[in-house]
CSV table of C-alpha atoms in Angstrom, one decimal:
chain,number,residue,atom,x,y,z
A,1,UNK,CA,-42.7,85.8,55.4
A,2,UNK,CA,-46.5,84.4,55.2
A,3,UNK,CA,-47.5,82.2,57.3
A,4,UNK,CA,-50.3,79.2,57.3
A,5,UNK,CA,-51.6,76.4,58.3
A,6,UNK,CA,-51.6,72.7,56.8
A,7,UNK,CA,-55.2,72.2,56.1
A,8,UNK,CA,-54.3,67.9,56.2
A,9,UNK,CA,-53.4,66.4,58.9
A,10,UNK,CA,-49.9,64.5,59.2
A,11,UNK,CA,-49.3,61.0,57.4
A,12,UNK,CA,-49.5,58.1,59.9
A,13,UNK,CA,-45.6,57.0,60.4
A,14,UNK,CA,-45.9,53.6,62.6
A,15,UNK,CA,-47.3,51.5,59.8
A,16,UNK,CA,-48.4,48.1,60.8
A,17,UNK,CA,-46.5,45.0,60.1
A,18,UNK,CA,-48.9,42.8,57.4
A,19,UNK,CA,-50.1,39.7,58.6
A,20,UNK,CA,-48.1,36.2,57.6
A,21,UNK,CA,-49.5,34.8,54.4
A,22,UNK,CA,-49.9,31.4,54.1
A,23,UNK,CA,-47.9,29.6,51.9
A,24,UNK,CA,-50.8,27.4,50.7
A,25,UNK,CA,-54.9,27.3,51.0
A,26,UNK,CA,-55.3,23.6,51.8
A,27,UNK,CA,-56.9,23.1,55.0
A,28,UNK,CA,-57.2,27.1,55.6
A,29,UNK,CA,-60.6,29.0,56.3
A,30,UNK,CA,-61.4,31.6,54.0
A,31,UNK,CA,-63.7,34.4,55.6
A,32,UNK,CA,-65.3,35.6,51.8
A,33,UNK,CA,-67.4,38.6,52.5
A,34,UNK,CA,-69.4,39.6,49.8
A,35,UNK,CA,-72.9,41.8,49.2
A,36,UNK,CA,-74.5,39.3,46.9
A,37,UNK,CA,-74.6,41.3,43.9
A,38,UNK,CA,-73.3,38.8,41.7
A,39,UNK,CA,-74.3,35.3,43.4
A,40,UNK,CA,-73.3,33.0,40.7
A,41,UNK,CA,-69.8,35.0,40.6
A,42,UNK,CA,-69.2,34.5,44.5
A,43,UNK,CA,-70.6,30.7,44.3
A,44,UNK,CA,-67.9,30.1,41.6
A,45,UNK,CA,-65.1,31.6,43.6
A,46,UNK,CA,-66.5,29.3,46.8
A,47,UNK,CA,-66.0,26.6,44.7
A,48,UNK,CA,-62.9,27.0,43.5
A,49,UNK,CA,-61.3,28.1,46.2
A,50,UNK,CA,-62.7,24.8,47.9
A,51,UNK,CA,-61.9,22.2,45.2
A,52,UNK,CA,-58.9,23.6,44.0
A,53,UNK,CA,-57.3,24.3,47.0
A,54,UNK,CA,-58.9,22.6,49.8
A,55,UNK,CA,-60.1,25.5,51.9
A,56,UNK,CA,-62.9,25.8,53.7
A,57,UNK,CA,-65.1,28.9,52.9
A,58,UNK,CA,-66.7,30.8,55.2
A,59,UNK,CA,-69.5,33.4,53.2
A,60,UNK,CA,-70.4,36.5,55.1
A,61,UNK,CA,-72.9,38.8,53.4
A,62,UNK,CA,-71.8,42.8,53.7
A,63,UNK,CA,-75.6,44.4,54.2
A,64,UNK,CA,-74.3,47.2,51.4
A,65,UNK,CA,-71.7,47.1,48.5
A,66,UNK,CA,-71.1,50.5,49.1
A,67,UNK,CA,-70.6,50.9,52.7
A,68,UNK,CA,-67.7,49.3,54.8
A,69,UNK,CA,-68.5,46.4,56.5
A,70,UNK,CA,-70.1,46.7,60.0
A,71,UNK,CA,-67.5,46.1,62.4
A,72,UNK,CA,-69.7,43.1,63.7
A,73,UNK,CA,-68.7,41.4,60.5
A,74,UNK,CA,-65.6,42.5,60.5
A,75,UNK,CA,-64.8,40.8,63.9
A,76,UNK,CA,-67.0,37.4,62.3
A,77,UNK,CA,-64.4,37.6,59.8
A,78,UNK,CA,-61.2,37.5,61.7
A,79,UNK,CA,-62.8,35.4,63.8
A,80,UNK,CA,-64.3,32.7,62.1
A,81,UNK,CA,-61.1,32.8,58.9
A,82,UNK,CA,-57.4,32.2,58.9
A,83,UNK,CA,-57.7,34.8,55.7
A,84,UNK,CA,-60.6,36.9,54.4
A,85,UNK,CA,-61.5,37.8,50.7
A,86,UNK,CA,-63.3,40.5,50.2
A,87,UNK,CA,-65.2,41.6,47.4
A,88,UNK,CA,-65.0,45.7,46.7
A,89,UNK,CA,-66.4,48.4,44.1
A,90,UNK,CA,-69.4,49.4,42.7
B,1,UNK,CA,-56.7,80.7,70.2
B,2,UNK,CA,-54.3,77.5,70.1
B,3,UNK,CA,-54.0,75.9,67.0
B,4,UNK,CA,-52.5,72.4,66.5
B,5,UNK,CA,-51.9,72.2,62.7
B,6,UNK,CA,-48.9,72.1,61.7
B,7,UNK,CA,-47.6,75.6,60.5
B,8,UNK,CA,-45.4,76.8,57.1
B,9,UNK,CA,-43.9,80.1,56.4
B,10,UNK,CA,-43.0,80.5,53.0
B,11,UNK,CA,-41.4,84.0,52.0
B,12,UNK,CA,-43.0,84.5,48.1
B,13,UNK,CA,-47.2,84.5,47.6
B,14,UNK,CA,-46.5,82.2,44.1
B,15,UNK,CA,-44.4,80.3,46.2
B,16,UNK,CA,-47.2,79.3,48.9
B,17,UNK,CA,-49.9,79.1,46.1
B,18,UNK,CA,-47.6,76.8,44.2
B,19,UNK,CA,-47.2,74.3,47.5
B,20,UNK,CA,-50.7,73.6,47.9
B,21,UNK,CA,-50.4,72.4,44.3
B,22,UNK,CA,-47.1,70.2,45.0
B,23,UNK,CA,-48.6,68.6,48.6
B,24,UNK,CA,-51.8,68.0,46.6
B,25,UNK,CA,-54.2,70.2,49.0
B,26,UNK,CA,-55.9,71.8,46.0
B,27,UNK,CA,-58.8,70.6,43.5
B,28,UNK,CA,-56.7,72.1,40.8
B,29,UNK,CA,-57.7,75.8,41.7
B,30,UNK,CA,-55.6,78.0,43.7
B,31,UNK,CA,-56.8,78.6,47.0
B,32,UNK,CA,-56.9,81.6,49.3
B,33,UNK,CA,-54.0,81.2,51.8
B,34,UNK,CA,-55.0,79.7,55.7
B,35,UNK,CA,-53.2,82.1,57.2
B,36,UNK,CA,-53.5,82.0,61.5
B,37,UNK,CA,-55.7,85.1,61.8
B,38,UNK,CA,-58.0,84.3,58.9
B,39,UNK,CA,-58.3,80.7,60.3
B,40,UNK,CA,-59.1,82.0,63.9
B,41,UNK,CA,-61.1,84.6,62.3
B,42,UNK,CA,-64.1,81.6,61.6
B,43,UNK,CA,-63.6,79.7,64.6
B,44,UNK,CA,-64.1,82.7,66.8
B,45,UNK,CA,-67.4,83.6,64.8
B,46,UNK,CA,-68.6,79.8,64.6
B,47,UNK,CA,-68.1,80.1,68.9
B,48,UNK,CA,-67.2,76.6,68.8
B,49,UNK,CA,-63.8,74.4,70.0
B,50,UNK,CA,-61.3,74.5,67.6
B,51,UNK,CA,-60.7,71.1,68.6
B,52,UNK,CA,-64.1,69.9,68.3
B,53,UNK,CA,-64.6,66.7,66.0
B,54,UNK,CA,-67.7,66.5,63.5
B,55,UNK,CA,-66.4,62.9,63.2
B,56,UNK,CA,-64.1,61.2,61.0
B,57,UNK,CA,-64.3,61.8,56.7
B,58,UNK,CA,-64.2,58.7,55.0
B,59,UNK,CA,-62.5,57.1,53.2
B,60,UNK,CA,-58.9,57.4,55.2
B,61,UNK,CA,-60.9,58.9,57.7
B,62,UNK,CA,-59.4,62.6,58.3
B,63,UNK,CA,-61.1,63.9,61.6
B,64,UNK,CA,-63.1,66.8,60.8
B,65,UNK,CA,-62.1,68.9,63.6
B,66,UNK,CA,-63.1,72.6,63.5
B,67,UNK,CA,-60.2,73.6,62.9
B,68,UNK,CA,-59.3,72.2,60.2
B,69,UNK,CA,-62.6,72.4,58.2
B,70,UNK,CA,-61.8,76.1,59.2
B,71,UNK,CA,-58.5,75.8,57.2
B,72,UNK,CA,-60.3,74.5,54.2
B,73,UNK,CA,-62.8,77.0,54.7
B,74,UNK,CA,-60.5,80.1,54.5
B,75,UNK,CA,-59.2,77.9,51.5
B,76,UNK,CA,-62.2,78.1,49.5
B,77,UNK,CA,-62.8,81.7,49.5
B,78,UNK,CA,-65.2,81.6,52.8
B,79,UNK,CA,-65.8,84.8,55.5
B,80,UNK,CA,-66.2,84.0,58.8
B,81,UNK,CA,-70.1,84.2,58.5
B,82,UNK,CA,-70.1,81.5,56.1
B,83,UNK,CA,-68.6,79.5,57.7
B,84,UNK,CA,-71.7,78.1,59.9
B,85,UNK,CA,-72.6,76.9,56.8
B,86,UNK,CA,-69.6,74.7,56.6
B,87,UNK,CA,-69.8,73.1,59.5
B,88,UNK,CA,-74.1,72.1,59.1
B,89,UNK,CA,-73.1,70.9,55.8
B,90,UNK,CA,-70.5,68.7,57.1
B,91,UNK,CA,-72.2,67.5,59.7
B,92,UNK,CA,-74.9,66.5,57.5
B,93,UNK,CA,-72.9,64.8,55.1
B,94,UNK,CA,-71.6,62.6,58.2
B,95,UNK,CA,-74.8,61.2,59.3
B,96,UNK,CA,-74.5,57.7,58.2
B,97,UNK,CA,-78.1,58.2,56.4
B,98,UNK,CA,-75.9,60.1,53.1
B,99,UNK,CA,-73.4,57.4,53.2
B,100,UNK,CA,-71.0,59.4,52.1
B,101,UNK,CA,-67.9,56.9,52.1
B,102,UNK,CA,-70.2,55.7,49.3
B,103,UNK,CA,-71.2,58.9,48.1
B,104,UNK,CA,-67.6,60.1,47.2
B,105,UNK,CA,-66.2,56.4,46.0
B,106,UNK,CA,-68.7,55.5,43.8
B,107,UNK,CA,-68.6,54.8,40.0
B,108,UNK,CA,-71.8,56.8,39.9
B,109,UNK,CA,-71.2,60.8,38.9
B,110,UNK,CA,-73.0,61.7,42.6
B,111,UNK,CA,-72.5,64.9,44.2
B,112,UNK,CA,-73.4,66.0,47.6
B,113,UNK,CA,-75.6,69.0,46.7
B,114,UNK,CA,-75.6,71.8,49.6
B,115,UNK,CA,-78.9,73.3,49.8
B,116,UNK,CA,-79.3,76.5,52.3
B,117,UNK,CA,-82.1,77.5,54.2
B,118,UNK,CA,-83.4,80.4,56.4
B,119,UNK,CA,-82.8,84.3,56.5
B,120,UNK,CA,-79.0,83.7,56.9
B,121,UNK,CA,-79.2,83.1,53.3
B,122,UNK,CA,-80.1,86.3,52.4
B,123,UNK,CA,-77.4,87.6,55.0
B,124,UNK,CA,-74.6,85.8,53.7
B,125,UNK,CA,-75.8,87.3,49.7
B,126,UNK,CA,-76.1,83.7,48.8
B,127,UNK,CA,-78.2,83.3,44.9
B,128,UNK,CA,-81.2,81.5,45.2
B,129,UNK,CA,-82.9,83.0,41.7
B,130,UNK,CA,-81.1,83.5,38.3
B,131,UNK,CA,-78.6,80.8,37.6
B,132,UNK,CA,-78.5,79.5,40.9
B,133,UNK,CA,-76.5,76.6,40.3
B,134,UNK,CA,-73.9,78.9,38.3
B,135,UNK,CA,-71.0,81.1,38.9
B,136,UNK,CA,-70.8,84.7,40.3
B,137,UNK,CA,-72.0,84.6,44.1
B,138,UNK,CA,-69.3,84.7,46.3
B,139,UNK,CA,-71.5,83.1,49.5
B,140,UNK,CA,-72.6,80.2,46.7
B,141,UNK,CA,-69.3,79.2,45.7
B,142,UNK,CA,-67.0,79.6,48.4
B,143,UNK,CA,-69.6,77.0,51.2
B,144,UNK,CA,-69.2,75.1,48.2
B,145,UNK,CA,-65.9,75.4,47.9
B,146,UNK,CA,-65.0,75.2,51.6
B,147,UNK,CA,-67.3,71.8,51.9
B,148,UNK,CA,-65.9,69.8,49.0
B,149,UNK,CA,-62.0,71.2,49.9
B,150,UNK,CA,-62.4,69.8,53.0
B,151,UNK,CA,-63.5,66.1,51.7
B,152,UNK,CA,-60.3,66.5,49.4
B,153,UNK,CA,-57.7,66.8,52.2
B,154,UNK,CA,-59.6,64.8,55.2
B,155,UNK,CA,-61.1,62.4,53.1
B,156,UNK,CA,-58.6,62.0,50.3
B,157,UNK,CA,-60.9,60.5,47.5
B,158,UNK,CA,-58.8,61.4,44.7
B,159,UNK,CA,-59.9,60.9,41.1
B,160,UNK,CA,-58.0,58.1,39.9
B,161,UNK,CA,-57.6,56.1,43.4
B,162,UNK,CA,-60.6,56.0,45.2
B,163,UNK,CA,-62.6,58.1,44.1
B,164,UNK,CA,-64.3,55.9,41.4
B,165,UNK,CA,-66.3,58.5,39.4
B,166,UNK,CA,-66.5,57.2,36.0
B,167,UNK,CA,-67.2,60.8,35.2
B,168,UNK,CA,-67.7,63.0,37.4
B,169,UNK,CA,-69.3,66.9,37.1
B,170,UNK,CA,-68.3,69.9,37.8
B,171,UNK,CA,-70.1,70.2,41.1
B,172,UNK,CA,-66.7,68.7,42.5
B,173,UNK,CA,-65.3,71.9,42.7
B,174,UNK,CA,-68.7,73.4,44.8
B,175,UNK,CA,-72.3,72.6,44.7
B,176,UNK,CA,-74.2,75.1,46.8
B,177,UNK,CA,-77.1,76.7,46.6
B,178,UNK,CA,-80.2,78.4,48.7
B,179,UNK,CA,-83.8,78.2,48.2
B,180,UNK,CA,-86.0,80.6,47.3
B,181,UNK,CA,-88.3,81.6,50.1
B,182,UNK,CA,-89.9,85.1,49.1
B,183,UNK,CA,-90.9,84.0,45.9
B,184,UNK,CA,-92.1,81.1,47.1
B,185,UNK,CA,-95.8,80.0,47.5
B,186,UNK,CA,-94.9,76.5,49.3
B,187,UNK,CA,-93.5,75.8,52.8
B,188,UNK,CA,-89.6,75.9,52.1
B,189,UNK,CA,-87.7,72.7,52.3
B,190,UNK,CA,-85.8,72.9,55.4
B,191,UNK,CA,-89.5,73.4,57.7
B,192,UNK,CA,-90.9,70.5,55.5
B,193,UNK,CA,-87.7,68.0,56.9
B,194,UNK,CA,-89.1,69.6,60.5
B,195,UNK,CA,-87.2,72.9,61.1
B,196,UNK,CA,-88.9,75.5,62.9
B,197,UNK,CA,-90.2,78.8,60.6
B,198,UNK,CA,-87.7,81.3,60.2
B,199,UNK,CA,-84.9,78.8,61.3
B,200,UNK,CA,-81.6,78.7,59.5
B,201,UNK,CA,-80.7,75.2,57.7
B,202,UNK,CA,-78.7,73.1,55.2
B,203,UNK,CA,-79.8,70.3,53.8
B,204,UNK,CA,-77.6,67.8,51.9
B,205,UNK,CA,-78.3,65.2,49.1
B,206,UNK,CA,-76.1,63.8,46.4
B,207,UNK,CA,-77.4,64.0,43.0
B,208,UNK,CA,-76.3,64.1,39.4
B,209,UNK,CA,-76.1,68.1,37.9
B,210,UNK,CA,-79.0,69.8,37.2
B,211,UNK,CA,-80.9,68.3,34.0
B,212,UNK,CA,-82.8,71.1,32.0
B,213,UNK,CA,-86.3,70.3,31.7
B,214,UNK,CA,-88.6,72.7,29.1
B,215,UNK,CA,-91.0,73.4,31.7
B,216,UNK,CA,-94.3,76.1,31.2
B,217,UNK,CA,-97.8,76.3,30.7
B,218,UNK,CA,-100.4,75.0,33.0
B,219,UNK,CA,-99.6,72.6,35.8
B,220,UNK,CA,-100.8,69.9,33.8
B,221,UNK,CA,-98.8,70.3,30.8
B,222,UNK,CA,-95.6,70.8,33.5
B,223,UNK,CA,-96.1,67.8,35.5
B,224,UNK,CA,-96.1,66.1,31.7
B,225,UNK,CA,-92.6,66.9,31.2
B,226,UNK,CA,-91.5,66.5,34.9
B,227,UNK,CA,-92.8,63.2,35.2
B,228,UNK,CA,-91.1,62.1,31.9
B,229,UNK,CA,-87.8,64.0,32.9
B,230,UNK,CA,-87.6,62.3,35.7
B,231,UNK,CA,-88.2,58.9,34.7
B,232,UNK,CA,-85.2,58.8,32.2
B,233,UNK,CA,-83.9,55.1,32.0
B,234,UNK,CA,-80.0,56.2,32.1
B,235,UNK,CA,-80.5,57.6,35.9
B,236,UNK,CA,-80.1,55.2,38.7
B,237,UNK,CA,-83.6,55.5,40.1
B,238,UNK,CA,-85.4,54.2,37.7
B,239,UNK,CA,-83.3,50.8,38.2
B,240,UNK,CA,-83.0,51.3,41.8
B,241,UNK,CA,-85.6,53.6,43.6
B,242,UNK,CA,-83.7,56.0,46.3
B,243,UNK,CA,-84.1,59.5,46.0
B,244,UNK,CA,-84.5,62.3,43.6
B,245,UNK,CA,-84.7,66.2,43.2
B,246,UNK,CA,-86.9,68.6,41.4
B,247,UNK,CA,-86.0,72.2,40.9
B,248,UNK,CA,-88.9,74.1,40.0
B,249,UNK,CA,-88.1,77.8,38.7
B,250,UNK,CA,-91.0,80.0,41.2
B,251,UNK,CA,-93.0,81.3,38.2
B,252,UNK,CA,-93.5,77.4,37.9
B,253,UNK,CA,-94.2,77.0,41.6
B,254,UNK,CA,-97.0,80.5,41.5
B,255,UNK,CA,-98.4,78.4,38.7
B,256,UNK,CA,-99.0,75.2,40.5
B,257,UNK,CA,-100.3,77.2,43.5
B,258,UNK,CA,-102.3,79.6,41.6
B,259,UNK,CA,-104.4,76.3,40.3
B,260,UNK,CA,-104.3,75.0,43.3
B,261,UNK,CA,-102.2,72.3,43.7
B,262,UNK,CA,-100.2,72.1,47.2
B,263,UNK,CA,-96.2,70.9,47.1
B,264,UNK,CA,-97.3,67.5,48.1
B,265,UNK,CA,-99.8,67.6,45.4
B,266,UNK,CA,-97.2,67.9,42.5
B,267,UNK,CA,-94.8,65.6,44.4
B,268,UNK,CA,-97.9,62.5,44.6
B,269,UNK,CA,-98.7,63.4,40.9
B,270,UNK,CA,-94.9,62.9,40.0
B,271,UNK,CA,-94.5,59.9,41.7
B,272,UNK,CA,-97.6,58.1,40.3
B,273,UNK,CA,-96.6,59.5,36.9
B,274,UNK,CA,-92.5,59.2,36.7
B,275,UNK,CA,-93.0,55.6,35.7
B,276,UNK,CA,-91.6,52.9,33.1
B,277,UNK,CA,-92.9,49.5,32.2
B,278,UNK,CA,-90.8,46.4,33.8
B,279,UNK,CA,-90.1,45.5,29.9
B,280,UNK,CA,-88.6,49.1,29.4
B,281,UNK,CA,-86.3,48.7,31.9
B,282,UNK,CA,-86.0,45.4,31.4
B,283,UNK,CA,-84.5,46.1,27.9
B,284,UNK,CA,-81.4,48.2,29.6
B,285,UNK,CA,-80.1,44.9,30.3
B,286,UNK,CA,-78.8,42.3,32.6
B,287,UNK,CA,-76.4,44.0,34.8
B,288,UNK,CA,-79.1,46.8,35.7
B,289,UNK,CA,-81.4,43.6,36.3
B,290,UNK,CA,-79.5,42.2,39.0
B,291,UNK,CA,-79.4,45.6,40.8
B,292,UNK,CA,-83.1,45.9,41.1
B,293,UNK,CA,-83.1,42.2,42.3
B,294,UNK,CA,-79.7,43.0,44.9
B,295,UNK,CA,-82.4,46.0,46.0
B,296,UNK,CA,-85.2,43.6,46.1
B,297,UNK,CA,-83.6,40.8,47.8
B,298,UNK,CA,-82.3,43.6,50.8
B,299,UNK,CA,-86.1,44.3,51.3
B,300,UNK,CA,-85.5,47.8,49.8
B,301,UNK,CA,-87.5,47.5,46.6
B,302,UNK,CA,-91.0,46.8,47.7
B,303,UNK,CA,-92.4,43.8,47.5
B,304,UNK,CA,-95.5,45.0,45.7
B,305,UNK,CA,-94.1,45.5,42.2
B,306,UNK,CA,-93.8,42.6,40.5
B,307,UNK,CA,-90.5,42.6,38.8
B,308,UNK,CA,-91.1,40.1,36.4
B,309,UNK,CA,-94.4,41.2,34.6
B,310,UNK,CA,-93.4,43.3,31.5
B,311,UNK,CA,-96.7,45.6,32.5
B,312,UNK,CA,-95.9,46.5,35.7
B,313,UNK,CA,-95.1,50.1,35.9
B,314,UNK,CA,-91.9,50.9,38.9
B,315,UNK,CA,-91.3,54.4,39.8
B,316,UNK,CA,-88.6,56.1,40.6
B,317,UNK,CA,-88.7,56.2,43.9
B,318,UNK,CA,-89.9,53.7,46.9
B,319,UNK,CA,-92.1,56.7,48.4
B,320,UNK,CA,-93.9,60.1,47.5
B,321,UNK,CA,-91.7,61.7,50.1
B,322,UNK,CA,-88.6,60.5,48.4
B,323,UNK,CA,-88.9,63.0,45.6
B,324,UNK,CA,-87.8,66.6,47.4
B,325,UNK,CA,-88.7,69.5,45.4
B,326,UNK,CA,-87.3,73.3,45.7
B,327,UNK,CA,-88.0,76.4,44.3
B,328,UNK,CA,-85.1,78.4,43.1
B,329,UNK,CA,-84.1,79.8,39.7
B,330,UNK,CA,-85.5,82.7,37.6
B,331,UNK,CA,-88.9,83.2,36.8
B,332,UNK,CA,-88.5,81.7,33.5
B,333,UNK,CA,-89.2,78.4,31.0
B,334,UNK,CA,-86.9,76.1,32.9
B,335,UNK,CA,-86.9,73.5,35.7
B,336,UNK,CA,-84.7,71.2,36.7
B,337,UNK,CA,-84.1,67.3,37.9
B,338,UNK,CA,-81.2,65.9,39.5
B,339,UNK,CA,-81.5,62.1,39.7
B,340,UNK,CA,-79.6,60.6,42.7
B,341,UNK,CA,-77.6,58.0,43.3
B,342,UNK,CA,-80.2,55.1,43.8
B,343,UNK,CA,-81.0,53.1,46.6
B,344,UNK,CA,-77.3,52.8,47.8
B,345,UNK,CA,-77.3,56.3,49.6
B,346,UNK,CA,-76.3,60.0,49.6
B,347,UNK,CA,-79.7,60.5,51.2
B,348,UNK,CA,-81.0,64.0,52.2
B,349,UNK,CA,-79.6,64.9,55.5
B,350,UNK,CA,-80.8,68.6,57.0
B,351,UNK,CA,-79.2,69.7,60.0
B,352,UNK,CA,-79.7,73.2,61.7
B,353,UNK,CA,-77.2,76.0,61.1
B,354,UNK,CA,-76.0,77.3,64.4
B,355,UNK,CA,-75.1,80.7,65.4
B,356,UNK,CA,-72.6,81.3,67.9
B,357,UNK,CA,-73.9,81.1,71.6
């Protein structure tokens, strides 16, 4: 019989219920986090979600598209919006 | 010792081998088995708590406890006295300086090189000379091994989640290598980043592989072809700045200082020469436009290059002291760059290696 060890460590079982979605964007703030790259892009989005669905935006500015958030943002986020968009990838 | 991971016992060797391939705790070679005693074996030589944390390995944030870097140490082929190493290398890689949540999701093909300083080094048999950056050294490949196993099953980038490499290189499997100190006119690298003489180190930096550059002759006629090599307008930092790394083979290095010219001397020279007109780059397009301006707009492209002149000439990195440069290779025709990832991170990190107490 050999023996060893598990070099991962063990899956996370309690996963957390998601958050209620809202059924609509009119009258919700949307926390949009973004890190500028593409300005014109995010300004578009902003737009839309405003005119088209009568939110209210919120843009936060990540200082890095490739690092998380800092968790000072993250906080302005879930403070300041009822949902958060945030843009990823680079 | 007490161990906390969780423990199998399999009765057939193929069998074992063939479950690190079914849980996906492999990079696609098989690995040595993390039995109990090999696994204690490294933490006992390291002298440090098994259930000490280096911190947490992005991105689903495995903690890197000794322990289990030890696992993925004895996975990779590593002795206890590599395994040191491992943990310096690690740690680096965690300073938020390397960014390497970035490092390891990114579309770029970044690797985070391992460089190794010191006499432990020549201890551990690691190859600093002929194909350094190629097969055959045990010490060489399994750190490397070891370091990038361990990102695989605490950090769980996977190709084709998140790990984003359009590419990728080969260097995913293990990217170590140590500098060469005897045959070596210049301070090393690890005493340059502020490490005492004599003083065991790694030193950590994600870069694209080793580029092949034609290099011989007089230091003139080498810092011609560096300078150009390094300047390519495919590689990040010509676009966006960050950091870069030259590889210079020592009969290059005896060169330079047999006429005189100091490591700093050939690293100024390259960064006043490894430059392309604002209309060269310019002409890559739109996309690596708005990058430059992203980087300008964060205050990390200097003001003092005037992006919009077709004449100006931008290097390739903000500062002189952002282009390392380490001997290592044979005495031979060749050099080598390996462009990093640009101004969004995998920064050189050096940490010190330490010896059990």
């Amino acid at each position: 019989m050999i023996e060893f060890l598990s070099p991962v460590w063990p899956a996370a079982t309690a996963a957390r219920p998601a958050a209620k979605r809202p059924r609509s964007l009119e009258g919700i703030r949307v926390a949009l986090v973004d890190d500028n790259l593409d300005i014109p892009f995010t300004t578009r989005l902003e737009s839309l979600l405003a005119e088209r669905h009568g939110a209210t935006v919120r843009r936060l500015v990540k200082p890095s598209g490739t690092a998380p958030s800092p968790a000072v943002l993250i906080d302005e986020a879930a403070r300041d919006g009822d949902v958060a968009v945030v843009g990823i990838g680079l | 010792m007490k161990l906390r991971s969780e423990r199998l016992s399999i009765d057939d060797y193929d069998a074992a081998i063939e479950l690190f391939y079914e849980r996906g705790w492999t990079d696609g070679l098989p690995v040595v088995l993390p039995t109990p005693g090999r696994v204690e074996a490294l933490i006992a030589h390291a002298g440090r708590d098994a259930q000490e944390s280096l911190g947490a390995i992005p991105p689903k944030g495995g903690e890197a406890t000794v322990e289990k870097l030890a696992i993925n140490a004895v996975m990779g082929g590593c002795r206890p006295e590599d395994f040191p190493v491992v943990l310096a290398a690690i740690e680096a890689m965690l300073d938020p300086v390397h960014n390497l949540n970035g490092v390891l999701q990114t579309t770029h093909m970044c690797v985070s090189l391992v460089i190794v300083n010191g006499p432990l080094a020549r201890t551990l048999g690691m190859n600093s000379r002929d194909g350094v950056f190629g097969n055959g050294y045990r010490a060489n490949a399994a750190i490397g091994r070891g370091v990038r196993l361990a990102l695989w099953n605490l950090g769980g980038a996977f190709p084709w989640d998140t790990d984003k490499s359009t590419l990728s290189h080969p260097a995913e499997y293990t990217f170590c290598i140590a500098e060469e100190e005897a045959d070596n006119p210049w301070a090393p690298l690890h005493v340059e980043r502020g490490q005492p003489p004599g003083s065991d180190a790694v030193t950590v930096f994600a870069c694209e592989g080793p580029h092949s550059v034609f290099c011989y002759g007089t230091p003139e006629e080498m810092l011609h072809v560096l300078s150009d090599s390094l300047c390519s307008l495919g590689n990040n930092n010509v676009h966006v700045l960050g950091q870069t790394l030259v590889v210079l083979n020592p009969l290059n290095a005896e060169e330079f200082a047999r006429r005189g010219w100091s490591k700093d001397d050939v690293r100024r020279y390259l960064w006043e020469n490894a430059r392309r007109a604002v209309a060269d780059v310019r002409a890559c397009g739109v996309v690596h436009e708005q990058f430059r301006k992203m980087e300008r707009d964060a205050g990390r492209y200097p003001a003092r290059y005037d992006l919009d002149n077709p004449t100006t000439r931008v290097p390739v990195t903000a500062r002189p002291e952002d282009i390392h440069i380490v001997v290592a290779g044979g005495r031979s025709y060749f050099a080598a760059v390996l462009p990093g990832w640009g101004g969004f991170g995998g920064f050189a990190v050096t940490r010190e290696i330490r010896r059990k107490p």
